[in-house]
XYZ file of C-alpha atoms in Angstrom:
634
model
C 9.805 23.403 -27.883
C 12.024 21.580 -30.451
C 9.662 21.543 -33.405
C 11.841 18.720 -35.686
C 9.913 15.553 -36.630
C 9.504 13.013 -33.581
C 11.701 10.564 -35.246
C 14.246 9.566 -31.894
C 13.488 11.765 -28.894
C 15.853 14.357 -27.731
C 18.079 13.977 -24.489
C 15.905 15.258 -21.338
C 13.075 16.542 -23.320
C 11.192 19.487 -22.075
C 8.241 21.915 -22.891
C 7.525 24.116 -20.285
C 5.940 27.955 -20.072
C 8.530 31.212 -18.367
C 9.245 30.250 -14.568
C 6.776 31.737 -12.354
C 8.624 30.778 -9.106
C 7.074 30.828 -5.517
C 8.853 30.457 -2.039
C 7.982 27.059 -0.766
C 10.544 26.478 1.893
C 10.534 23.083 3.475
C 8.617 22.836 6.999
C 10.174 21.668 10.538
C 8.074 18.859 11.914
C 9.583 20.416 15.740
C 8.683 23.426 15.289
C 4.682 24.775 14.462
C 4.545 28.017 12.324
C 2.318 30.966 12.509
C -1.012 30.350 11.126
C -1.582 31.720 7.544
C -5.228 31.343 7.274
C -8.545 31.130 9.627
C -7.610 28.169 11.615
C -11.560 28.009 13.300
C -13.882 24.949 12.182
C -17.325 24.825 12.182
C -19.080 23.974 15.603
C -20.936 21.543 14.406
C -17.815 19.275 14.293
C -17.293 18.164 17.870
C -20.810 17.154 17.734
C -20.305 14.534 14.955
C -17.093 13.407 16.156
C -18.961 12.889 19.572
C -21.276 11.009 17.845
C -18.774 8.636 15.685
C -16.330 8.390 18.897
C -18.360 8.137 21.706
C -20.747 5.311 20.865
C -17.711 3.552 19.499
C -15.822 3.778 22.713
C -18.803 2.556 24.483
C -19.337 -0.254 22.397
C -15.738 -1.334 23.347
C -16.175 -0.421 26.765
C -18.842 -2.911 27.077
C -17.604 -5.947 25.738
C -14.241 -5.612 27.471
C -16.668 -5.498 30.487
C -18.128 -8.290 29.939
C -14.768 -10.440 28.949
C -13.108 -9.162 31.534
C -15.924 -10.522 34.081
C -15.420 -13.776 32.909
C -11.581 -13.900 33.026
C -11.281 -12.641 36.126
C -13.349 -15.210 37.520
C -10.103 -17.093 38.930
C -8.435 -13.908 38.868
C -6.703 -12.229 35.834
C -3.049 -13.638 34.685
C -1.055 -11.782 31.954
C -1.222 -13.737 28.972
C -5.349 -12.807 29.809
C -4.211 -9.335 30.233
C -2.657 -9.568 26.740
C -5.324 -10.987 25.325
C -8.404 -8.817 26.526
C -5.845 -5.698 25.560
C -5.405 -7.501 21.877
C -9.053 -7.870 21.712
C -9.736 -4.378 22.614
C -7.333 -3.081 20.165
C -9.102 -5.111 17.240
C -12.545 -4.491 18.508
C -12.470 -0.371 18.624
C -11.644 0.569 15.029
C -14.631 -2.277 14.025
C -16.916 -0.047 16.417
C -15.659 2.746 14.489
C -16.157 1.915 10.949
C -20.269 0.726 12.315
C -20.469 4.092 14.360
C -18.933 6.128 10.862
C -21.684 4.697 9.217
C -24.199 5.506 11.519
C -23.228 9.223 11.264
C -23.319 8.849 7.448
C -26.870 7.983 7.607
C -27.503 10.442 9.964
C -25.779 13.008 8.345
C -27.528 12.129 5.077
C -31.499 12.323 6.808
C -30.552 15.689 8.285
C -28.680 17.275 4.822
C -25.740 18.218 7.228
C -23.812 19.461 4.261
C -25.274 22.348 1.853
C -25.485 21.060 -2.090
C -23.041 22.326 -4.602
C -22.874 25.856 -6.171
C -22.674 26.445 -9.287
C -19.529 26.260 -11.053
C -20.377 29.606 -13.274
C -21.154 31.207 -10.312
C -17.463 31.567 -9.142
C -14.477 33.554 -10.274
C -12.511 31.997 -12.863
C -9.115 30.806 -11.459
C -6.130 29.303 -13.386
C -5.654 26.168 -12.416
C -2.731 23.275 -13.356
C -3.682 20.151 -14.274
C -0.514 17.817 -12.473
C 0.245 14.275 -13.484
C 3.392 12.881 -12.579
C 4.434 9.702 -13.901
C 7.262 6.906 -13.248
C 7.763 4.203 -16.177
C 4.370 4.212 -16.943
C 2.621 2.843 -19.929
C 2.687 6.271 -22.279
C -0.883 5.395 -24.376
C -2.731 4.986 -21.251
C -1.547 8.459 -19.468
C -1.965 10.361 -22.476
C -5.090 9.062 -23.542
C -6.685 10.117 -20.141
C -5.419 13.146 -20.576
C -6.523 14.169 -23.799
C -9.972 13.011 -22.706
C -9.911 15.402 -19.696
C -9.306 17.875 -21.404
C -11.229 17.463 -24.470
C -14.706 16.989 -21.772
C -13.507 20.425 -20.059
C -13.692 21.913 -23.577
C -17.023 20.959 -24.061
C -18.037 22.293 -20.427
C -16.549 25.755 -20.883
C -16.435 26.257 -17.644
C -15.468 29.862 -15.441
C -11.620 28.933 -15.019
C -8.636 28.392 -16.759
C -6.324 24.956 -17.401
C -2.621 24.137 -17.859
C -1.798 20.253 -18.041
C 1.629 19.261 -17.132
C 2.950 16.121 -17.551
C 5.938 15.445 -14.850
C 8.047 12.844 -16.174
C 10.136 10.551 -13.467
C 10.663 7.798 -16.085
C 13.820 6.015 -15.970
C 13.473 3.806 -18.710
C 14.841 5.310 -21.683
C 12.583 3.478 -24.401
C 9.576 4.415 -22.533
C 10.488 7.976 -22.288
C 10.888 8.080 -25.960
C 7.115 7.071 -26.287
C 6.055 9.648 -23.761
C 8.030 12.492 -25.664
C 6.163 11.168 -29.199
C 2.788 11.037 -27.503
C 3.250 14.221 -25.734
C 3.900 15.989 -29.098
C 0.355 13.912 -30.409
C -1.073 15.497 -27.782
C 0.039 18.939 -27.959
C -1.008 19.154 -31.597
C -4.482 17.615 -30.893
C -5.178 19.745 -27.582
C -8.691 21.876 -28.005
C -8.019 25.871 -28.635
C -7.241 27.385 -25.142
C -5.353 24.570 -23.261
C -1.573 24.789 -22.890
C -0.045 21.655 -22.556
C 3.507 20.710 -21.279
C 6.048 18.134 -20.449
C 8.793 17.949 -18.261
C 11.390 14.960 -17.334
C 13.651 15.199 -14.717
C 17.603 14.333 -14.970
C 17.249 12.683 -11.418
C 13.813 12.092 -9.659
C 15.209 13.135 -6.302
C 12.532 11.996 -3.579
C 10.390 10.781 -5.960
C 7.022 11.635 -6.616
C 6.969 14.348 -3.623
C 9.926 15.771 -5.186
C 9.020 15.863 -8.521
C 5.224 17.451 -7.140
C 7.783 19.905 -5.173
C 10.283 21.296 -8.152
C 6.902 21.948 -9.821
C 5.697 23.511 -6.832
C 8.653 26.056 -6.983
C 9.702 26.791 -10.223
C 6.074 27.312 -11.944
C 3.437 27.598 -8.972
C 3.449 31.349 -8.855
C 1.395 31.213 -12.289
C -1.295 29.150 -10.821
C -4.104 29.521 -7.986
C -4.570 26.017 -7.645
C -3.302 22.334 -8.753
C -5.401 19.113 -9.387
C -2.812 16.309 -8.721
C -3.750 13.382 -10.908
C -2.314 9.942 -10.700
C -1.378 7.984 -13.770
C -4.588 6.168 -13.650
C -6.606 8.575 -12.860
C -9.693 10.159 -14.625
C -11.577 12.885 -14.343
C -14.784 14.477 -15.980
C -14.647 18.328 -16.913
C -17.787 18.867 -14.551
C -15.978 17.219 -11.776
C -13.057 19.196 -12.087
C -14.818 22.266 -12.922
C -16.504 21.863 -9.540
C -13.159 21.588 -7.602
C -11.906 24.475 -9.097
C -14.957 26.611 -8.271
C -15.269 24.944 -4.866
C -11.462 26.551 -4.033
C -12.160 29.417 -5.769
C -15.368 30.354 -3.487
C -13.385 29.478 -0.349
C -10.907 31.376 0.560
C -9.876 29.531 3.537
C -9.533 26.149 1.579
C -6.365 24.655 1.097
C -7.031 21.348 0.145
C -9.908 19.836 -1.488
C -10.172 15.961 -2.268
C -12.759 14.238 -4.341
C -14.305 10.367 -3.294
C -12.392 8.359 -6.986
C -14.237 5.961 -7.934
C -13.398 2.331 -9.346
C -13.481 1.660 -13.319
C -12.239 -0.740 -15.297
C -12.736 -3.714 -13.297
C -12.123 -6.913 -15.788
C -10.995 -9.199 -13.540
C -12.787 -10.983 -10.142
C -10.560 -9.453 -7.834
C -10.683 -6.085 -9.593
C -14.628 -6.161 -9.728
C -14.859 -7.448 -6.447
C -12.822 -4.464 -5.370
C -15.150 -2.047 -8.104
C -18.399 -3.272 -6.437
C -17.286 -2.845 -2.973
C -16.117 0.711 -3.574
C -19.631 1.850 -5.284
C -22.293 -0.061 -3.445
C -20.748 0.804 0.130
C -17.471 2.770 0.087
C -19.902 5.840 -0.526
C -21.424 5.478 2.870
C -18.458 5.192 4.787
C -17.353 8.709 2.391
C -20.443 10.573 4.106
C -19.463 9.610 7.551
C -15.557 10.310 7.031
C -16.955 13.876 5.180
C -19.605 15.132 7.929
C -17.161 13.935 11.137
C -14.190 15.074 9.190
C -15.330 18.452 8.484
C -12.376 21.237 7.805
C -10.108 18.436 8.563
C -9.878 16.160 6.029
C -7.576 14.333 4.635
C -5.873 13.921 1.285
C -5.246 10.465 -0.623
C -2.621 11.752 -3.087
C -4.591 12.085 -5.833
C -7.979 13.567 -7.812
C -7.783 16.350 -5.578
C -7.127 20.319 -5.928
C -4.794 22.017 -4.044
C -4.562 25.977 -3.453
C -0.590 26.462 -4.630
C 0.274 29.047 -2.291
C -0.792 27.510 0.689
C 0.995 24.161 -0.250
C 4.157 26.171 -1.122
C 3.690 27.810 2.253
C 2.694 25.079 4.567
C 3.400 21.446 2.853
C 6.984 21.047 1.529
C 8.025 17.677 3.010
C 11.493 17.590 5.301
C 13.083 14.401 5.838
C 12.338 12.754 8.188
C 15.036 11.086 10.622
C 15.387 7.043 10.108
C 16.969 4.435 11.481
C 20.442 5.005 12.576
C 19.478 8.767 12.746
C 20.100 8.450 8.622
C 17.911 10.676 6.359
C 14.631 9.058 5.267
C 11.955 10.223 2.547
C 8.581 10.461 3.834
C 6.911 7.751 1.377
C 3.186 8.626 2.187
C 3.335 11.695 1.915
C -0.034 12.751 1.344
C -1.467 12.063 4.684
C 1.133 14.253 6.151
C 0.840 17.172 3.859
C -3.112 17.217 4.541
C -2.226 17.732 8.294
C 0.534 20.347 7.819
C -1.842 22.591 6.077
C -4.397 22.078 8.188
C -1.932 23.261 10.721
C -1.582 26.428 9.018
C -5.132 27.152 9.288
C -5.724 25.939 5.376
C -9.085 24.093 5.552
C -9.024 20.551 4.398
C -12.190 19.363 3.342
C -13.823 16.260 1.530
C -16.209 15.953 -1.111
C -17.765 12.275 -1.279
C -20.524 13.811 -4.039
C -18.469 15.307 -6.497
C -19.189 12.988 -9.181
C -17.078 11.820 -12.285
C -13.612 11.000 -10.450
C -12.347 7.623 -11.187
C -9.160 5.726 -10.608
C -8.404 2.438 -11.587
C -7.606 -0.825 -9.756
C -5.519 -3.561 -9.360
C -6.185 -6.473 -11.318
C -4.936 -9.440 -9.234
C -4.210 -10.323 -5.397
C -0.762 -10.316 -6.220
C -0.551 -7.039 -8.327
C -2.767 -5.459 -4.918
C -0.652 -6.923 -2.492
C 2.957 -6.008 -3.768
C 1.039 -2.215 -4.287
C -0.143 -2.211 -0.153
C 3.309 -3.178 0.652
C 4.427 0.303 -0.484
C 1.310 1.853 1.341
C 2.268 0.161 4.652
C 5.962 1.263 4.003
C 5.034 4.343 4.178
C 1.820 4.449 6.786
C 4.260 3.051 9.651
C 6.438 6.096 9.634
C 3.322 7.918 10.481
C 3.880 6.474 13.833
C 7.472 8.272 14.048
C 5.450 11.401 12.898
C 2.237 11.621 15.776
C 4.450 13.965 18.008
C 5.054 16.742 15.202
C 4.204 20.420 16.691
C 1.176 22.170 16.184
C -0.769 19.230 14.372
C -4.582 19.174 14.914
C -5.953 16.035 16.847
C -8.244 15.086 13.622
C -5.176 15.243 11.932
C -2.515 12.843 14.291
C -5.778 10.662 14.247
C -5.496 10.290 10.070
C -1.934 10.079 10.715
C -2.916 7.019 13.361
C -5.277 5.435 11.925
C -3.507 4.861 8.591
C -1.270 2.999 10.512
C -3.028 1.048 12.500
C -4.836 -0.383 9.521
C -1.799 -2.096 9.009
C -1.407 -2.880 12.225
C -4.566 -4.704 12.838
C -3.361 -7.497 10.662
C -0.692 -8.669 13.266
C -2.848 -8.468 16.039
C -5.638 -10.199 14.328
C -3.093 -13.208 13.894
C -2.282 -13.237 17.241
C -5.528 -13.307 18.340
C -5.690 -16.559 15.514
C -2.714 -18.153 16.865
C -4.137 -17.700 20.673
C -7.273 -18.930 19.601
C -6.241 -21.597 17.810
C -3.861 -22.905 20.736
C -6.946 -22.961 23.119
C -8.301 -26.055 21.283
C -11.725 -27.360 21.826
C -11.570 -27.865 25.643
C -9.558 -28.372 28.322
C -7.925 -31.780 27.583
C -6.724 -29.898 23.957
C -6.109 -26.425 25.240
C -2.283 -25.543 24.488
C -1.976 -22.619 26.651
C -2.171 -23.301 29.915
C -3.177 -21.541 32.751
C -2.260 -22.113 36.198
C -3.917 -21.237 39.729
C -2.322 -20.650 42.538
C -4.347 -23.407 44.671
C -2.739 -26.176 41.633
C 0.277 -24.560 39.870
C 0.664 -27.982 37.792
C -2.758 -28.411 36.701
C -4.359 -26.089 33.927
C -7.298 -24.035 34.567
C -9.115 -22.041 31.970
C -13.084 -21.286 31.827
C -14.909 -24.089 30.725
C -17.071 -22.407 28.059
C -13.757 -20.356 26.563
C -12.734 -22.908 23.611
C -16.107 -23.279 21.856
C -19.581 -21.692 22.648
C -18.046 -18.443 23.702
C -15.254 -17.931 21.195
C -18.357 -18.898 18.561
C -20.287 -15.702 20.132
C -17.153 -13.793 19.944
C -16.523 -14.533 15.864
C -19.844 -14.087 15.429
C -20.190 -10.601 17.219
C -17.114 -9.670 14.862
C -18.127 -11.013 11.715
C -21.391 -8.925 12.224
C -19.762 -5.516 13.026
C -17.517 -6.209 10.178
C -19.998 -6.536 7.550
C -22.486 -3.869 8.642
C -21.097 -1.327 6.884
C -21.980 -3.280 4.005
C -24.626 -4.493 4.865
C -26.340 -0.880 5.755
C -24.955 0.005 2.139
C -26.606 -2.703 0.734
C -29.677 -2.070 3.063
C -30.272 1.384 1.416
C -29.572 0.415 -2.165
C -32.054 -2.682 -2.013
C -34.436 -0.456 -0.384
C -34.482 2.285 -2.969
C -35.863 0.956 -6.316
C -34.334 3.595 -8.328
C -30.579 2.616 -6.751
C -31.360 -1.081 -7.446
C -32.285 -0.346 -11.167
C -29.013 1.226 -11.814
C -27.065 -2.055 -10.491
C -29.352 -4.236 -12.510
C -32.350 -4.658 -10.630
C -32.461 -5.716 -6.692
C -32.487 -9.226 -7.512
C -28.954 -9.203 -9.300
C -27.799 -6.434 -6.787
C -28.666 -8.393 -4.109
C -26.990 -11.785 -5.680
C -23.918 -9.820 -6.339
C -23.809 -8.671 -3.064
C -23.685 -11.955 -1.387
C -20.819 -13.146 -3.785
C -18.713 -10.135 -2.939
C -19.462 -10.726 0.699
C -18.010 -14.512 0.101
C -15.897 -13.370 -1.733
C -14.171 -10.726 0.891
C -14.245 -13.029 3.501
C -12.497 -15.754 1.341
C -9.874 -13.081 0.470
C -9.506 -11.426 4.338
C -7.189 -14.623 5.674
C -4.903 -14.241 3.078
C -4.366 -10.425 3.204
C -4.161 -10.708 6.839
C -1.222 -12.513 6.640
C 0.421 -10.470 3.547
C -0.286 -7.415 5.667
C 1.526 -8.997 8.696
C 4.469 -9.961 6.677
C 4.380 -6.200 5.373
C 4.451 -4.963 8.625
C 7.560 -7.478 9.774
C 9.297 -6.548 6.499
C 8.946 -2.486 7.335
C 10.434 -2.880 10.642
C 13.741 -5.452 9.500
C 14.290 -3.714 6.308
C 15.074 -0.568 5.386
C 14.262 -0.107 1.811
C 11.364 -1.280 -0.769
C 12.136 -1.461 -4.378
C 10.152 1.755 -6.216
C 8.233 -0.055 -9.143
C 4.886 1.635 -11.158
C 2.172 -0.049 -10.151
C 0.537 -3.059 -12.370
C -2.377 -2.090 -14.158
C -3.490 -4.366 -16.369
C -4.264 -8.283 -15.645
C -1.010 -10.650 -15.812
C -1.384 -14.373 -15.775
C 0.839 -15.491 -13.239
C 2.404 -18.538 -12.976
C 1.274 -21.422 -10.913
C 4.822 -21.416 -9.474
C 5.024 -17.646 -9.179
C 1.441 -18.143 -6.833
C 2.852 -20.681 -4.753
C 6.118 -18.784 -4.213
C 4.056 -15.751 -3.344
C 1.624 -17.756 -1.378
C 3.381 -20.217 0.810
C 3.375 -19.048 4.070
C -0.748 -19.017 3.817
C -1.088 -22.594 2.293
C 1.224 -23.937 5.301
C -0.374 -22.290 8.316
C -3.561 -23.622 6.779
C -2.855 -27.191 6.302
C -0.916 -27.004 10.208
C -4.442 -26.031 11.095
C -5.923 -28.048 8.658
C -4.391 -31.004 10.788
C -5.725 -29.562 13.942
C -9.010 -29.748 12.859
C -9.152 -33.338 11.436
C -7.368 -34.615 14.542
C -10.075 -32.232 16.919
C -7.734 -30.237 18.203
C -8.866 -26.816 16.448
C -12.058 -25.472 17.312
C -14.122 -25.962 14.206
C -15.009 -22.130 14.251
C -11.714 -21.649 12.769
C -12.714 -23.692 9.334
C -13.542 -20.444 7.228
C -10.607 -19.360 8.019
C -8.624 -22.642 7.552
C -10.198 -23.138 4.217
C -9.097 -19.352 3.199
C -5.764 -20.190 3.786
C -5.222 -23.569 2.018
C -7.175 -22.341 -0.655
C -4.479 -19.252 -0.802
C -3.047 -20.274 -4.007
C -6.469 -21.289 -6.367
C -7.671 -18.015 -4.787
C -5.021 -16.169 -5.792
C -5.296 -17.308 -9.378
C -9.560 -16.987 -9.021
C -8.341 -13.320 -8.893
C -7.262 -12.841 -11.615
C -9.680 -14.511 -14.006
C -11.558 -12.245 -16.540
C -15.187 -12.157 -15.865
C -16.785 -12.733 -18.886
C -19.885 -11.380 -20.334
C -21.586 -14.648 -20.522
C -21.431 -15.488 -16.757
C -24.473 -15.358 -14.883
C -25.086 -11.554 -13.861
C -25.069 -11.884 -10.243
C -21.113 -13.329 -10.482
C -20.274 -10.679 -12.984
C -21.008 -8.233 -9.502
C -22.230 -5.649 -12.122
C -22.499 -2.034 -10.667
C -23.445 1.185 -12.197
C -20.363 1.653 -14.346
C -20.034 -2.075 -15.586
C -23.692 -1.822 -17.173
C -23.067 1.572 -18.349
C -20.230 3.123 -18.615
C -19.363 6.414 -18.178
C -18.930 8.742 -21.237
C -15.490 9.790 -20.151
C -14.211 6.099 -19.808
C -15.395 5.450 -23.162
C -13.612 8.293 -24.790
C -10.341 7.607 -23.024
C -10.387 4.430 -23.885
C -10.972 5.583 -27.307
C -7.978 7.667 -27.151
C -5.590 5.050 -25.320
C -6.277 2.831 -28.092
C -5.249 5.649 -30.824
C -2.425 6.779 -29.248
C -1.364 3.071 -28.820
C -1.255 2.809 -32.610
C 0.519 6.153 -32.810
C 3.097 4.936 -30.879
C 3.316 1.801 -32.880
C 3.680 3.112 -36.037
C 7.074 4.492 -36.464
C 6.205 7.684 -38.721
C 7.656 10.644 -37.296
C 5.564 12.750 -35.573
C 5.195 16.428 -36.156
C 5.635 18.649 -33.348
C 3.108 20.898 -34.114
């Protein structure tokens, strides 16, 4: 590396070790390659997917029973057709998240899954530590990083550590800080851990190219690679125990860690932190013991075994619109299922305690952030038919996009619902029989006292997930205690429940305009994701929020004038409400408020050593990179 003082830095700045290059040739989607490791799975699998699929199946089976029994009772039209199909399509993946947690819990009671080894008990590895970064903010990313590895230091653990820094940054001012703070942190890394930094001329396809020049230039010197995002932050025990969990299985080619949420200052952002640690966990177990060998990967806090990614993972293009090239945006998802097509194992690790992530802080920040995510889910529609995939795997591929897709279909069953009025006299839609064709003839009990029992069936599937979370930790004194006793767990609980069903109108329709925007444009702009809490605008809410705030005062008017069913009003008062929501969100929650609105959780009331080091060390290389002094190199 240039060793002159830090004063300006250098054009395309780079400190990297000798290439150790590896053959990573990109994979046909058409085409299914030779397996390159075991491709068997444990038996025990199709019993716990039986057990997650089947009951939710027959859940949905039964209710479309019974709806369909009372539509047909004049016989069956298609706009009934549509909506018992619409219904079913909503219904199953609510069956599914109640039957995933039923297999958590039953997965838990009968200790499906063996408890960790010992990380000294497996043969050291070397392993690179990957973050790759795009315009991010340079005091933050190297502060977590000189926390990890100061915390794997202290473990001296079995295996060996590189960090690489993968630079993407366009902006020329903030590459500057990265290449002062890089040399900070080369000079203050503990004896033993190589550090480097690398920013490309072009970032050609992004973040999965950038993870794929790495990939085949320096791979060959590494077993395995622990891809970290820019907010991400891990403990040295928690990496240690990746690295020894793909160093005692062969057969592994991806494993991913459960991140948890941390620094949560803000309502939304805590809302989101409390959520994720009181019942996210759960839902982790179930996805873990149905899941099995094939798993998936989220992109980040994960280890990967190099050679099989080389071999099995490099991304194609994909063909878009117009038969043009088109990236694959997420492209983690699709990488989990192509080594899993290989035969590499992908597996999941809920317990591995210590990796965090961060969140966004407001609505706005989280919704602009999804709209990438949804981007990029849809095209996993184009990519179900690719050869030699393993059904677990097109169902990941699936099911992250019809998480998306529920949104739409949720407001169409809104807008159907919402047309059918109170009774007869207000019911929009009509229906027609074929004694009367002029005179409209729907079920008398449709508009109020069944639709109720319908929203109420839903509402209670939805929340039982968190409400079997919440079950456990109120039930288990020593779980309550670490969120503040049960009393305040249980008080936060029921403002996060408000809470997320204030909030699930409004990103019902964001989602829905996501999914119109994928399909009638072909590009979204590429920006690093907000971090921090911004203050928007009342006028920058309202812009972002009108669509909400007018469907909600057009129902609004419906229900003063009786023409909306009144079990709509949560949902009508979500929606006008969009904008002093919005702005709710992003209020800091301050340490004064009563403790069950703070919705404290385990790392709020104490927070994890790691956190408080890298903050620590965000904060001194933010003054670093303030104060102009040249920098020495070394």
């Amino acid at each position: 590396m240039d060793t002159e003082l830090m004063g300006a830095a250098p054009l395309l700045p780079m400190d990297m070790p000798p290439p150790a290059p590896i053959s990573a040739p990109e994979q046909a989607l058409d085409a299914a390659p030779a397996p390159q490791a075991d491709t068997s799975a444990p038996a025990r699998s199709r019993l716990w997917r039986l057990a997650t699929f089947v009951p939710a199946l027959i859940g949905t089976a039964l209710l479309m029973n019974g709806l369909y029994g009372w539509f047909a009772q004049d016989g069956m039209t298609g706009l009934e057709w549509a909506l018992l199909s619409m219904i079913a399509v909503t219904f199953v993946w609510v069956c599914l998240s109640v039957s995933t947690v039923g297999v958590a819990i039953a997965g838990l009671a009968a200790a499906a899954r063996a408890e960790a080894r010992a990380s000294r008990d497996a043969p050291g590895i070397d392993v690179a530590l990957l973050v790759p970064i795009y315009n991010e903010v340079p005091q933050n990313v190297f502060g977590n990083a000189h926390a990890m590895l100061a915390d794997l230091a202290a473990r001296r653990g079995p295996h060996r550590y590189t960090l690489f820094v993968l630079s993407d940054t366009r902006d020329e001012e903030i590459a500057a800080l990265e290449w002062r703070a890089y040399c900070a942190l080369k000079a203050a890394a503990p004896d033993g851990f190589a550090v480097h930094y690398r920013r490309r001329a072009q970032n050609t396809d992004k973040k999965v190219g950038n993870l794929a020049e790495w990939t085949r230039r320096w791979g060959g010197g590494y077993e395995g690679m622990v891809v970290l995002d820019a907010d991400s932050l891990m403990t040295g025990r928690a990496i240690d125990r990746l690295a020894s969990e793909l160093s005692l299985d062969p057969g592994a080619g991806l494993i991913q860690s459960f991140p948890m949420l941390i620094g949560a200052q803000t309502v939304f952002a805590r809302l989101q932190q409390f959520s994720n640690i009181a019942y996210g966990w759960l839902l982790a177990e179930g996805l873990a013991t149905w899941a099995q060998t094939e798993g998936n990967y989220w992109g980040h806090n994960a280890i990967i075994r190099t050679r099989a990614f080389a071999g099995a993972a490099m991304l194609p293009h994909m063909r878009g619109r117009g038969g043009r090239s088109e990236l694959i945006l997420s492209h983690d998802f699709v990488e989990a299922g192509l080594l899993r097509r290989a035969g590499w194992r992908v597996r999941f690790l809920p317990r591995v305690t210590g990796s965090f992530e961060e969140t966004p802080a407001t609505l706005i920040d989280y919704v602009i952030r999804d709209r990438r995510w949804c981007r990029g889910n849809l095209q996993h529609l184009r990519l179900l038919g690719t050869k030699g995939l393993h059904p677990v795997s097109r169902f990941h591929l699936f099911h992250g996009a019809i998480s998306y897709l529920l949104s739409p279909a949720w407001f169409i069953l809104l807008v159907i619902w919402a047309l059918l009025g109170v009774d007869q006299e207000t019911n929009v839609i009509r229906y027609f029989n074929e004694a009367n064709p002029l005179f409209p003839d729907w079920p008398p009990a449709m508009s109020h006292i069944d639709s109720a029992v319908f929203l109420v069936i839903m509402y209670a599937l939805l929340l039982t997930p968190k409400i079997a979370g919440a079950g456990i930790i109120a039930a288990t004194p020593r779980a309550a205690r670490v969120f503040g006793g049960k009393a305040a767990f249980l008080g936060s609980f029921l403002v996060e429940v408000a809470l997320s069903v204030a909030y699930a109108p409004i990103m019902m329709i964001q989602q829905t305009k996501a999914v119109v925007n994928a399909y009638v444009t072909r590009t979204e702009a590429w920006a690093p994701q907000a971090r921090d809490a911004q203050n928007h605008s009342w006028t920058t809410l309202l812009k972002f929020h009108w669509l909400e705030t007018v469907l909600g005062l057009l129902l609004l008017s419906g229900l003063i004038a009786g023409l909306v069913s009144l079990w709509l009003a949560p949902i009508v008062a979500s929606l006008v409400l969009a904008v002093p929501l919005s702005a709710l969100s992003g209020v800091k929650i301050s340490k004064n408020a009563p403790s069950t609105l703070r919705m404290e959780s385990p790392y709020t009331l104490r927070e994890p050593a790691i956190v408080k080091h890298a903050m620590a060390e965000r904060a001194r290389f933010g003054a670093l990179l303030a104060d102009k002094t040249p920098v020495a190199a070394e």
